[in-house]
Short mmCIF file of N, CA and C in Angstrom, two decimals:
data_model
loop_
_atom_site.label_atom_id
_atom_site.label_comp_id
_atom_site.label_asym_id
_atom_site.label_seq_id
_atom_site.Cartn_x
_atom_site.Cartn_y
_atom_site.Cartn_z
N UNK A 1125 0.86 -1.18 0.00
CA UNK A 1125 0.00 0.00 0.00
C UNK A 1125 0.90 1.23 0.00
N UNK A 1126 0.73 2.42 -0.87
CA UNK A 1126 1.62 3.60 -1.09
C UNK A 1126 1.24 4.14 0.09
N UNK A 1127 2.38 5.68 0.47
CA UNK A 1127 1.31 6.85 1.43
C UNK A 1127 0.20 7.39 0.86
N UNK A 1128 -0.64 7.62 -0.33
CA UNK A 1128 -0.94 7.97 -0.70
C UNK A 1128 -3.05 7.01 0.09
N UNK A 1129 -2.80 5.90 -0.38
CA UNK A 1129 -4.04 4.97 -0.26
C UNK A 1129 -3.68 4.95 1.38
N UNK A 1130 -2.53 4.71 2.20
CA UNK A 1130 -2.56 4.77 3.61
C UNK A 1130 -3.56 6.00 3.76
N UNK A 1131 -3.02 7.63 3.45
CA UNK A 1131 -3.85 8.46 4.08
C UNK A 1131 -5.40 8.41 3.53
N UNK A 1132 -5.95 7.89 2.15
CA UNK A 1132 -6.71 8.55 2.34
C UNK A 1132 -7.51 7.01 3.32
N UNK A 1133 -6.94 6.02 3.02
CA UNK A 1133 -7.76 5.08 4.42
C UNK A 1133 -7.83 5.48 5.36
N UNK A 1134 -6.50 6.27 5.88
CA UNK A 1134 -7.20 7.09 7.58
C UNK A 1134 -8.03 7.43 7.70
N UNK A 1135 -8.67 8.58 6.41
CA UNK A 1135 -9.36 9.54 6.45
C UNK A 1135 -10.75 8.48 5.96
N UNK A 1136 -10.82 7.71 5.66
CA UNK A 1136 -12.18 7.11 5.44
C UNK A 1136 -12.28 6.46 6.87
N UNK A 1137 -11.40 5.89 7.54
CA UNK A 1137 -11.41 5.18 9.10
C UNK A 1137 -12.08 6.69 10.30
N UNK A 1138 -11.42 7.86 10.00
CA UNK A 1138 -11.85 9.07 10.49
C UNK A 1138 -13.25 9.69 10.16
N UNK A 1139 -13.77 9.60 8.91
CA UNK A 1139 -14.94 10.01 8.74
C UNK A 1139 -16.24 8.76 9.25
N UNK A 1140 -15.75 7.43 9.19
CA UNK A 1140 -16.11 6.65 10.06
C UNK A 1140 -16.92 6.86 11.31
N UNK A 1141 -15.67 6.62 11.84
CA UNK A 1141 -15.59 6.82 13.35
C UNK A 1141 -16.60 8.57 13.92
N UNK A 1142 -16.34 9.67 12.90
CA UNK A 1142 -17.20 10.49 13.39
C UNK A 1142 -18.09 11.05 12.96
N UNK A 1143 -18.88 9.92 11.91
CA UNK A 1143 -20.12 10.01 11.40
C UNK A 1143 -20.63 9.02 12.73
N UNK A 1144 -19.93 7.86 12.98
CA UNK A 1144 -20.54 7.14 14.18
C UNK A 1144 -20.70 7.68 15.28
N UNK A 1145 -20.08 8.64 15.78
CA UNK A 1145 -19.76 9.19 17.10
C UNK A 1145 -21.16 10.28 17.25
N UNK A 1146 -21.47 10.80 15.67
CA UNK A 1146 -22.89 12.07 16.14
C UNK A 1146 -23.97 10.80 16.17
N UNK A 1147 -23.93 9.96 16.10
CA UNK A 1147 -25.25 9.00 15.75
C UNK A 1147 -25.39 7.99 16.74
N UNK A 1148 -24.10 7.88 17.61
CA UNK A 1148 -23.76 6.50 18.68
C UNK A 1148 -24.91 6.70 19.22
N UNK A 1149 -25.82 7.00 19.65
CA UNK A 1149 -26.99 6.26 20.54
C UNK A 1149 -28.11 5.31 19.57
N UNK A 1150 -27.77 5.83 18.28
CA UNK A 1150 -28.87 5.02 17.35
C UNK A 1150 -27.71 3.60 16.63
N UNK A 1151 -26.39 3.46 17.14
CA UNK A 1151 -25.85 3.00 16.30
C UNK A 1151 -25.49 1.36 16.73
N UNK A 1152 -25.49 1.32 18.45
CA UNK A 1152 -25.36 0.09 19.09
C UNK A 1152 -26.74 -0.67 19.62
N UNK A 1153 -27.57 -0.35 19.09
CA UNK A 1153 -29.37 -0.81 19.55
C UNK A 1153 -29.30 -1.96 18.89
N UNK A 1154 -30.84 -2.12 18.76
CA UNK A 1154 -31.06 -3.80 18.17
C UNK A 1154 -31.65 -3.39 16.93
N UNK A 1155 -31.66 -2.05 16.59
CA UNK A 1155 -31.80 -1.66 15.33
C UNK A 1155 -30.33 -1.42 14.18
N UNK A 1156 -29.73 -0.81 15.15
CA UNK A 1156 -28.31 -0.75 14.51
C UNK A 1156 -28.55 0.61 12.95
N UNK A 1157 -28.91 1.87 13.63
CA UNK A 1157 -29.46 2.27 12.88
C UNK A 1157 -28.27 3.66 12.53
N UNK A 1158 -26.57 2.67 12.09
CA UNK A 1158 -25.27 3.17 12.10
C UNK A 1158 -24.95 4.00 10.34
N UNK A 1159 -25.54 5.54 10.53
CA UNK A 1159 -25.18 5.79 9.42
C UNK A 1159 -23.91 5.89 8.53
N UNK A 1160 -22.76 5.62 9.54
CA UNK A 1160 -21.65 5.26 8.96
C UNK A 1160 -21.39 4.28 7.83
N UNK A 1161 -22.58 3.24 8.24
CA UNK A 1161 -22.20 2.26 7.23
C UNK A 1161 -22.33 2.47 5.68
N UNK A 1162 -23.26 3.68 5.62
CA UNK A 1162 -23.09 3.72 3.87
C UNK A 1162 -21.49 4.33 3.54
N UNK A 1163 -20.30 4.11 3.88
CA UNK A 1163 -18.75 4.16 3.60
C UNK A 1163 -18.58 3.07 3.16
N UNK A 1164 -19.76 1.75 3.55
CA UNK A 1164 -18.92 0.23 2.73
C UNK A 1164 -19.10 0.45 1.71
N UNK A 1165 -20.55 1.35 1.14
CA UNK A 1165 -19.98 1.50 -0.66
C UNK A 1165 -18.87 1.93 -1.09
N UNK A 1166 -17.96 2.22 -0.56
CA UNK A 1166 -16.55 2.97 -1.11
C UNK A 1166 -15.71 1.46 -1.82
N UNK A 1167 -16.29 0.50 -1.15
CA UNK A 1167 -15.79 -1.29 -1.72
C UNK A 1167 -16.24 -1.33 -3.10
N UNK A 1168 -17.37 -0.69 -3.76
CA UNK A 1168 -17.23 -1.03 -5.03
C UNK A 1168 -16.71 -0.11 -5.97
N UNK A 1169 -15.94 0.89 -5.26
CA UNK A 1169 -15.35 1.87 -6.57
C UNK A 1169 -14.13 1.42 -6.14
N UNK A 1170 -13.29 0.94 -5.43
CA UNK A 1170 -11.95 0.34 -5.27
C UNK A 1170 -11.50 -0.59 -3.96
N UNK A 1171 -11.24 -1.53 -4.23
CA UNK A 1171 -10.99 -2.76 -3.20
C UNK A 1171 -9.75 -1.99 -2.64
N UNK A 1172 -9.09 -1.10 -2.43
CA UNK A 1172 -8.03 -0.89 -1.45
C UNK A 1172 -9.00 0.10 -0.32
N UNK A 1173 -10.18 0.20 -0.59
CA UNK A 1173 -10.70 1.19 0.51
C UNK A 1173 -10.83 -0.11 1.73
N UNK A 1174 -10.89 -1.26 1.86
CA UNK A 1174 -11.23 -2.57 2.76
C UNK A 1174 -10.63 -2.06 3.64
N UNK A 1175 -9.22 -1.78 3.86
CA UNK A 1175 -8.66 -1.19 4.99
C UNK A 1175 -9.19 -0.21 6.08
N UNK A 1176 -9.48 0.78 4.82
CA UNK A 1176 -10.16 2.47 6.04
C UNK A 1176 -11.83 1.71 6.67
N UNK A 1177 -12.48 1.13 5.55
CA UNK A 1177 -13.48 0.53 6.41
C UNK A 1177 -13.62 -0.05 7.68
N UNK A 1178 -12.31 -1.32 7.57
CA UNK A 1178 -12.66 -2.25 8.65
C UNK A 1178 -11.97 -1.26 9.81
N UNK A 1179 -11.00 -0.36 9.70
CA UNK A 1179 -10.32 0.07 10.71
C UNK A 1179 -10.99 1.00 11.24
N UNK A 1180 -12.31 1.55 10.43
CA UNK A 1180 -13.17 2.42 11.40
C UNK A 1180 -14.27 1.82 11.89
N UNK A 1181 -14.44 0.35 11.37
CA UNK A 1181 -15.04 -0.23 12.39
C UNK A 1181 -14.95 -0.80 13.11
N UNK A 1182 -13.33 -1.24 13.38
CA UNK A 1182 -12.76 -1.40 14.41
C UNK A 1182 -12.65 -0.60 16.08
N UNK A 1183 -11.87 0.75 15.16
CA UNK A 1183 -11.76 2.02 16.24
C UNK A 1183 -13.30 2.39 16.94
N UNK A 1184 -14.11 2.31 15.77
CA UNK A 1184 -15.98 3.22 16.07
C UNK A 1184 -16.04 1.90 17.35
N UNK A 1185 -15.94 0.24 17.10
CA UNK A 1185 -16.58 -0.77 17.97
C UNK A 1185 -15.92 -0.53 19.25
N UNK A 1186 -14.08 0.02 19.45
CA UNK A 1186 -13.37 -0.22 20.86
C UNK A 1186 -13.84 1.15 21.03
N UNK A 1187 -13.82 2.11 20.47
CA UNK A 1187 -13.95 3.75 21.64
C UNK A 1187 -15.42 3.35 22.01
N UNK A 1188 -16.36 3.10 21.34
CA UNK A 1188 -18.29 3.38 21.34
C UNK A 1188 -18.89 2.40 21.91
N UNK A 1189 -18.96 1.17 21.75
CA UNK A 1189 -19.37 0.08 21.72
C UNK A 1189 -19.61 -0.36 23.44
N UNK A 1190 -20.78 -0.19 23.63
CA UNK A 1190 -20.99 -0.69 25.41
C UNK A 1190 -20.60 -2.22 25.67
N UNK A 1191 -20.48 -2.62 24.52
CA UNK A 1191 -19.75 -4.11 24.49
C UNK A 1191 -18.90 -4.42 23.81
N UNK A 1192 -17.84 -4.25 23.86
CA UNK A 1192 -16.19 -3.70 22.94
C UNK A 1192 -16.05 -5.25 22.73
N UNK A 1193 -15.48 -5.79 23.41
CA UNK A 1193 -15.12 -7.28 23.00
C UNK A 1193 -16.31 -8.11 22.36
N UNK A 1194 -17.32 -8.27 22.54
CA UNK A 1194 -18.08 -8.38 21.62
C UNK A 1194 -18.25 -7.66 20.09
N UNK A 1195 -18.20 -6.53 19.94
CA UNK A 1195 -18.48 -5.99 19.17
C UNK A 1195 -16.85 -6.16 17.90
N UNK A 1196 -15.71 -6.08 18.94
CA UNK A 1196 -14.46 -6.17 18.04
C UNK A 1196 -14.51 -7.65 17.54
N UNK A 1197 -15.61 -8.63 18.11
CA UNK A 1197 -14.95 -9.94 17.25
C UNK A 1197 -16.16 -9.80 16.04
N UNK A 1198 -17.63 -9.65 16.43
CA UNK A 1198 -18.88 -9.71 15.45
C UNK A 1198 -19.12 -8.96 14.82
N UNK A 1199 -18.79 -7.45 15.21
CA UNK A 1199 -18.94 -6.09 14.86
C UNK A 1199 -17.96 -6.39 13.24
N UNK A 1200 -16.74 -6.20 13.43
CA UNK A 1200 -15.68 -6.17 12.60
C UNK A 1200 -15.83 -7.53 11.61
N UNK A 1201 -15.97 -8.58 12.22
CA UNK A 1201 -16.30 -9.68 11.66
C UNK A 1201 -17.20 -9.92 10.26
N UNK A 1202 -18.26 -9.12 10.77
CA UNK A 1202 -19.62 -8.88 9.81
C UNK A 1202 -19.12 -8.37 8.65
N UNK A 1203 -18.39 -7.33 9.20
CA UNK A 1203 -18.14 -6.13 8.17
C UNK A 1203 -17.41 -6.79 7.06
N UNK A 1204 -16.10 -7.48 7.69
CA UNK A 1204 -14.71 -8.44 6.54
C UNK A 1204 -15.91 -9.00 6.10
N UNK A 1205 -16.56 -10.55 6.52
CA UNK A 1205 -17.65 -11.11 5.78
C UNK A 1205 -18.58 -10.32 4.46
N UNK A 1206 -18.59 -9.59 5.32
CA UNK A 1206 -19.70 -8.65 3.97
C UNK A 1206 -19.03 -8.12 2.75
N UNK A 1207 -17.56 -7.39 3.26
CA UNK A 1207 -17.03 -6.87 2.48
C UNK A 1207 -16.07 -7.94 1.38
N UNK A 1208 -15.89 -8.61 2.27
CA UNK A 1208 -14.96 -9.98 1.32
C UNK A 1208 -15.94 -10.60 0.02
N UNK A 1209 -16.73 -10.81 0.60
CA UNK A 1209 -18.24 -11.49 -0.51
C UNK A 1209 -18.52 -10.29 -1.67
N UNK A 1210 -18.59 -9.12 -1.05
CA UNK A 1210 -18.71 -8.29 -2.25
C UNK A 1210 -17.44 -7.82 -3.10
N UNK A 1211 -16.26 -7.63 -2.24
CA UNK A 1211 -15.04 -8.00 -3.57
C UNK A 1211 -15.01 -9.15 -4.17
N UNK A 1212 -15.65 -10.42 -4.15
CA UNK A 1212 -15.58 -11.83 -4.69
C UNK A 1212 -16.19 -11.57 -5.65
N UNK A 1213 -17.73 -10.92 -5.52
CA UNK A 1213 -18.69 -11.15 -6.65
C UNK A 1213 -18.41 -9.96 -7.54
N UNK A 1214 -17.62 -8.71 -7.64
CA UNK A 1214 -17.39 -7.63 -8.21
C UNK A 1214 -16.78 -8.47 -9.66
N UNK A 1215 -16.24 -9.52 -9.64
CA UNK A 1215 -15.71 -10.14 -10.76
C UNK A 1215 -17.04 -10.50 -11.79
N UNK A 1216 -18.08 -10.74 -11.42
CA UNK A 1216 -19.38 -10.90 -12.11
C UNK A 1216 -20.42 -10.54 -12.19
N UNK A 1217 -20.16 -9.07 -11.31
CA UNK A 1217 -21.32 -7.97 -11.57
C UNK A 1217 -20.39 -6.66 -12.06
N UNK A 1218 -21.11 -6.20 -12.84
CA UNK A 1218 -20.74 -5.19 -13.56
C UNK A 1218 -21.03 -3.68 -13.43
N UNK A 1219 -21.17 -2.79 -13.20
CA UNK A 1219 -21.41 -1.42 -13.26
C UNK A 1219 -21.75 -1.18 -11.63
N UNK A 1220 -21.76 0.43 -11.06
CA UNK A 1220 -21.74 0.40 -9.75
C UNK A 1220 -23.02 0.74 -8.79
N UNK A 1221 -24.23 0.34 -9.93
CA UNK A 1221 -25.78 0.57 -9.31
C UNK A 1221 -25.76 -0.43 -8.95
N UNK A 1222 -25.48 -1.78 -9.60
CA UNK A 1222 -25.10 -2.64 -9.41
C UNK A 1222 -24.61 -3.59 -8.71
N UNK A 1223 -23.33 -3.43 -8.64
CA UNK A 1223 -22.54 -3.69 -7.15
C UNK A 1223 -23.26 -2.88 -5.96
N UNK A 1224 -23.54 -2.10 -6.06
CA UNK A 1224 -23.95 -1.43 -5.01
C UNK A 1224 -24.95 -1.95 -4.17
N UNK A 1225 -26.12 -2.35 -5.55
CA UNK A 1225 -27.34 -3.54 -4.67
C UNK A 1225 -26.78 -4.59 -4.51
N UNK A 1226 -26.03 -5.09 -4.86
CA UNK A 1226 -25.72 -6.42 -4.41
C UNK A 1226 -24.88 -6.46 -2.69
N UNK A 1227 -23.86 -4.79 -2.83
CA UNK A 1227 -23.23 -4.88 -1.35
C UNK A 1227 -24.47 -4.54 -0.89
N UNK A 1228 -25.39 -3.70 -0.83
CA UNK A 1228 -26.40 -3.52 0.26
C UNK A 1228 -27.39 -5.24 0.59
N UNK A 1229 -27.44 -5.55 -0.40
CA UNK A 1229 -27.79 -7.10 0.18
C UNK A 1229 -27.25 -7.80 0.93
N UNK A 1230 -25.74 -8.21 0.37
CA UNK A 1230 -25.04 -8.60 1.31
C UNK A 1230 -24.73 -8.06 3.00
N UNK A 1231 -24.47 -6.87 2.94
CA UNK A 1231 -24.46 -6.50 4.76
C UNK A 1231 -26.16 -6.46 5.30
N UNK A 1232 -26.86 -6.45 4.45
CA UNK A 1232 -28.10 -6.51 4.86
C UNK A 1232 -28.80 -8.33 5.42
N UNK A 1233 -28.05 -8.87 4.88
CA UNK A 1233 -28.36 -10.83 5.05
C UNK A 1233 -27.20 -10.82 6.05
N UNK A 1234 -25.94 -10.13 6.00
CA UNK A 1234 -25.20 -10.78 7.16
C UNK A 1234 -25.23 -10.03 8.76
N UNK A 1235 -26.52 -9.12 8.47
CA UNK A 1235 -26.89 -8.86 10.01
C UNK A 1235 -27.14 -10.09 11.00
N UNK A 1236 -27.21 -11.30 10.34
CA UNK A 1236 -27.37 -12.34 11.69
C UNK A 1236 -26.30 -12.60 11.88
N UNK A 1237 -25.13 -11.71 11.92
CA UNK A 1237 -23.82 -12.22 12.88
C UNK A 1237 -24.51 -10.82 13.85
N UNK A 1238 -24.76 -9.86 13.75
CA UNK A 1238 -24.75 -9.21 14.64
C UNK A 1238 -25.83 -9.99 15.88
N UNK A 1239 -27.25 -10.29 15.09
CA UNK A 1239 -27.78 -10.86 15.98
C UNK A 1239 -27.67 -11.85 16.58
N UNK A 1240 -26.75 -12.84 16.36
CA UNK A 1240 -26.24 -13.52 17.24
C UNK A 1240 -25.53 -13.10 18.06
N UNK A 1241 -24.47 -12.14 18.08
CA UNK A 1241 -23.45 -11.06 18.88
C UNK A 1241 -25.13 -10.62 20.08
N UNK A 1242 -25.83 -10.19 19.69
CA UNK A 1242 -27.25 -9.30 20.54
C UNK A 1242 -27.76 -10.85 21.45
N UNK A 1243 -27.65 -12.02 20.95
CA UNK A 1243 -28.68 -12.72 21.61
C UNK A 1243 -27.41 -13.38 22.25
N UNK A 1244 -26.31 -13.69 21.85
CA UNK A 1244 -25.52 -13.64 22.94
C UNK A 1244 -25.58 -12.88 24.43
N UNK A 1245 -25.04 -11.71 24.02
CA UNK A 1245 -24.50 -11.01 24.88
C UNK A 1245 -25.94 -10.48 25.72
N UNK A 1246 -26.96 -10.16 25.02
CA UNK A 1246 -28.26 -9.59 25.69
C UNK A 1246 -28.81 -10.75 25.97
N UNK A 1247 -29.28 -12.03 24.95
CA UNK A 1247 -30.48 -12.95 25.25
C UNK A 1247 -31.47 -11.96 24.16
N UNK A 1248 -31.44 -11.03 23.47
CA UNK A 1248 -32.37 -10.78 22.54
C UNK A 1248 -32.62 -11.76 21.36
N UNK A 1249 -33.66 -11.71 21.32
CA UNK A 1249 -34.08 -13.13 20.32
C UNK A 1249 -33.76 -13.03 18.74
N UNK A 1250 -33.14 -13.59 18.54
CA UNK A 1250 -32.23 -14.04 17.19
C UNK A 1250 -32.84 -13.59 15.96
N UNK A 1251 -34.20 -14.06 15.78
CA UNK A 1251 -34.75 -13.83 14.61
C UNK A 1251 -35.27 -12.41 14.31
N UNK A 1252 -36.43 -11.90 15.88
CA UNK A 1252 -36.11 -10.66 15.67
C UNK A 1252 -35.42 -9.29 15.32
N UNK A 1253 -34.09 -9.82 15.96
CA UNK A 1253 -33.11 -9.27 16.43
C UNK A 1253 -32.44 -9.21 14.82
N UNK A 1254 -32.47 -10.12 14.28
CA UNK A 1254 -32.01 -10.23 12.71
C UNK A 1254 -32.68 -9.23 11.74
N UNK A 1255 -34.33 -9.08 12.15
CA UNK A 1255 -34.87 -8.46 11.37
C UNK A 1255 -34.76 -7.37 11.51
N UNK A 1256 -34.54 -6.56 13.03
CA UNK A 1256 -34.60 -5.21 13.36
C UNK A 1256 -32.93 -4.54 12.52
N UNK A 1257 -32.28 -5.58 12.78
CA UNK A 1257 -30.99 -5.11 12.60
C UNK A 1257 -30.88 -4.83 10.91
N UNK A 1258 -31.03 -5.79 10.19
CA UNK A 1258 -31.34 -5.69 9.10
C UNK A 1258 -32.17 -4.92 8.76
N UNK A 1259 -32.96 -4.54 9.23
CA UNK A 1259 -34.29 -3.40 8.33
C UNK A 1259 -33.31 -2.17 8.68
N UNK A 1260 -32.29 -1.93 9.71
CA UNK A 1260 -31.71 -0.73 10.05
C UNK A 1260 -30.22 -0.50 9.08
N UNK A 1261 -29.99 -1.95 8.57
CA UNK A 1261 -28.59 -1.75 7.60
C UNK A 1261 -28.98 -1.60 6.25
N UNK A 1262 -30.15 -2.14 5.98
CA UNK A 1262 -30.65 -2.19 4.65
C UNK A 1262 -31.28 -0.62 4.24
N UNK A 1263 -31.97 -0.13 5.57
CA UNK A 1263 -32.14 1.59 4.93
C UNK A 1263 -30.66 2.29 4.99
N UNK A 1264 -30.05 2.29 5.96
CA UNK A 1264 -28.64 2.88 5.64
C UNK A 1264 -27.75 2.88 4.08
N UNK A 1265 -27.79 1.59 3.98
CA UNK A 1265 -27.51 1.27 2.59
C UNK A 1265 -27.72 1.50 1.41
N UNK A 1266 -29.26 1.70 1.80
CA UNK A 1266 -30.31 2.50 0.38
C UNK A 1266 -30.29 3.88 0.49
N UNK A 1267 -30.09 4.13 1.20
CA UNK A 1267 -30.18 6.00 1.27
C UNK A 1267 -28.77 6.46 1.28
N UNK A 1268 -27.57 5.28 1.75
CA UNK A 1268 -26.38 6.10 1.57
C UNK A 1268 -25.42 5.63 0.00
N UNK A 1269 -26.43 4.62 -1.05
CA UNK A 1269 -26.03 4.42 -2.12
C UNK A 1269 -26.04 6.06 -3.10
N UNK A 1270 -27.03 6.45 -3.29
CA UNK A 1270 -27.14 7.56 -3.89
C UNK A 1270 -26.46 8.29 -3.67
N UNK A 1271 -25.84 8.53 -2.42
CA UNK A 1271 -25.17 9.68 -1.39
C UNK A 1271 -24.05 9.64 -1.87
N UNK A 1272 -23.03 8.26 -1.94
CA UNK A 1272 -21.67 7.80 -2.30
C UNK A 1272 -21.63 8.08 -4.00
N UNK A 1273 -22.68 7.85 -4.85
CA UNK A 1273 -22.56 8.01 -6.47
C UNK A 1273 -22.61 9.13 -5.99
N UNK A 1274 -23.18 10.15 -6.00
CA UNK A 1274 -22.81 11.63 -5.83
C UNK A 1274 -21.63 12.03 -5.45
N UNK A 1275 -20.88 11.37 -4.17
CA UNK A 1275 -19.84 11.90 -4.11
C UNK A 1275 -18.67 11.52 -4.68
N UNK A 1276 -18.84 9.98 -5.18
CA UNK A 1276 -17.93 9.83 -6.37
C UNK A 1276 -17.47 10.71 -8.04
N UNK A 1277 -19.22 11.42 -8.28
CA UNK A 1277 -18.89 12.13 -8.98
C UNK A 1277 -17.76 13.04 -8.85
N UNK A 1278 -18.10 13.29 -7.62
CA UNK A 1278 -17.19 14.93 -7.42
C UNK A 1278 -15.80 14.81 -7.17
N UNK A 1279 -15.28 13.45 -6.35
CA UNK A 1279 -14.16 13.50 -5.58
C UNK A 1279 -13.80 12.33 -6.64
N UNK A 1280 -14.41 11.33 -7.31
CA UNK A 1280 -14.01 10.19 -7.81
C UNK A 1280 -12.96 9.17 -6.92
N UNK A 1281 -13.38 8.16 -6.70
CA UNK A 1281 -13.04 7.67 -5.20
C UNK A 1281 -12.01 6.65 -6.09
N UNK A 1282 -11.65 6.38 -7.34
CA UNK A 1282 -11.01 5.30 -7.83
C UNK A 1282 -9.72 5.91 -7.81
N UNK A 1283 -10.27 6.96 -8.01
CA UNK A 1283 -8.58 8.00 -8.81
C UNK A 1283 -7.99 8.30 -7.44
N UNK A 1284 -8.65 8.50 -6.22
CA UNK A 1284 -8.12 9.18 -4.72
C UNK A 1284 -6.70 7.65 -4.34
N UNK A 1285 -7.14 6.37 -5.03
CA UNK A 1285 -6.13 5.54 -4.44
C UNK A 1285 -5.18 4.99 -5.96
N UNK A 1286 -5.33 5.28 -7.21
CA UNK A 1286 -4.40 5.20 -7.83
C UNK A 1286 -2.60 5.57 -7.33
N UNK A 1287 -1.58 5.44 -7.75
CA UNK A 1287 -0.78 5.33 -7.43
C UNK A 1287 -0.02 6.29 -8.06
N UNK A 1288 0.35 7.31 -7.91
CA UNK A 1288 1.10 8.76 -8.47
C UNK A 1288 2.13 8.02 -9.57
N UNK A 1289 2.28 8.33 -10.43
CA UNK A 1289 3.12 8.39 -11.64
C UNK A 1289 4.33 8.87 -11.21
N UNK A 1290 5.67 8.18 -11.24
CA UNK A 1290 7.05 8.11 -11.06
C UNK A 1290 7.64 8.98 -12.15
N UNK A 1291 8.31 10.04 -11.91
CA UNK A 1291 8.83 10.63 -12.69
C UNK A 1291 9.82 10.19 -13.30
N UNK A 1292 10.69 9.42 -12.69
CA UNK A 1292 11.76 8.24 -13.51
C UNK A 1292 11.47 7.11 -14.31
N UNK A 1293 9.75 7.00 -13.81
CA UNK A 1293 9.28 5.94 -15.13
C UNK A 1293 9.49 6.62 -16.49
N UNK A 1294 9.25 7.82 -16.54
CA UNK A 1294 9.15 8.31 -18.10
C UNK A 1294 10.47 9.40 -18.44
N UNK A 1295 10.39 8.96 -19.63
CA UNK A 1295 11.42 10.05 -20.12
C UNK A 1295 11.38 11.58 -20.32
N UNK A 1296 12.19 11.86 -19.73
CA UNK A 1296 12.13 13.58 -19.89
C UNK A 1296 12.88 14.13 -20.71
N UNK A 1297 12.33 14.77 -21.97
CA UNK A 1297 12.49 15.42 -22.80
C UNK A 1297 13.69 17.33 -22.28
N UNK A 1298 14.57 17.14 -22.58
CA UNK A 1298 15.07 18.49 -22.46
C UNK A 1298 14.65 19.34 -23.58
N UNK A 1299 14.36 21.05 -23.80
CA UNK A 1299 14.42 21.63 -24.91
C UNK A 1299 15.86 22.45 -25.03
N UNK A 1300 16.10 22.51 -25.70
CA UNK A 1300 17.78 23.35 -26.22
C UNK A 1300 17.18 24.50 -26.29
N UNK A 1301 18.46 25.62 -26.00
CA UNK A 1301 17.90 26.71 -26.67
C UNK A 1301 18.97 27.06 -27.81
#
């Protein structure tokens, strides 16, 4: 990984963490109603964003999380799961409305790791607990798809982790006078 994809992963781990931080009372419930999560779309405009993701849902689960050790194994867990499955299938879906429904499906079906993490640690009941959680990742997802194509327009999120052009790769032309 260059400095270049390191910083701007910080800065996706940072906007993370304090999109989670204005929202933390809606974000550890049995709704899970964490607007941070529309940043996993940043997985289908370039697989090196996996990093700033999981590491702000790492940092958001140990600072926030009324159940840190729980949350750092299921919390984070979910997220790799979700996010791994949707870099897998990016090989056979094509365009990024696209990928996009398919990642919002995916973290939306793998809310039953969380609810198992809830009926663990609480005793909240599994199936419910699946559905609440899920109805709360699946609107996140849908409302923060549109949000991310917009801001891809502007900032273009592919080009932010390309790799700067080496000036010793190419030849430099002198002019005479």
């Amino acid at each position: 990984m260059n400095i270049k994809s390191l910083a701007v992963n910080g800065l996706v781990a940072a906007l993370y963490i304090a999109v989670s931080f204005v929202i933390q009372p809606f974000g550890f419930t049995n709704v899970q109603f964490r607007v941070s999560e529309m940043f996993n779309h940043l997985i289908v405009f370039n697989k090196k964003f996996i990093y700033g993701i999981v590491l702000g849902v790492f940092l958001t689960n140990l600072f926030f999380s009324p159940m840190v050790a729980y949350d750092l194994v299921f919390g984070v867990g979910q997220s790799i799961v979700a996010l791994l499955v949707t870099l897998f299938s990016m090989r056979f879906i094509k365009g990024i409305w696209a990928r996009m429904a398919f990642n919002t499906i995916v973290f939306t079906f793998t809310m039953f790791i969380i609810a198992f993490e809830l009926n663990l640690a609480f005793g909240m009941p599994f199936l419910f607990t699946w559905l609440t959680t899920a109805a709360g990742e699946l609107a996140v997802m849908i409302v923060g798809a549109p949000i991310m194509y917009a801001v891809n327009k502007r900032v273009n999120f592919n080009k932010m982790m390309e790799t700067p052009v080496s000036i010793s790769k190419h030849k430099v032309i002198s002019q005479k006078d």
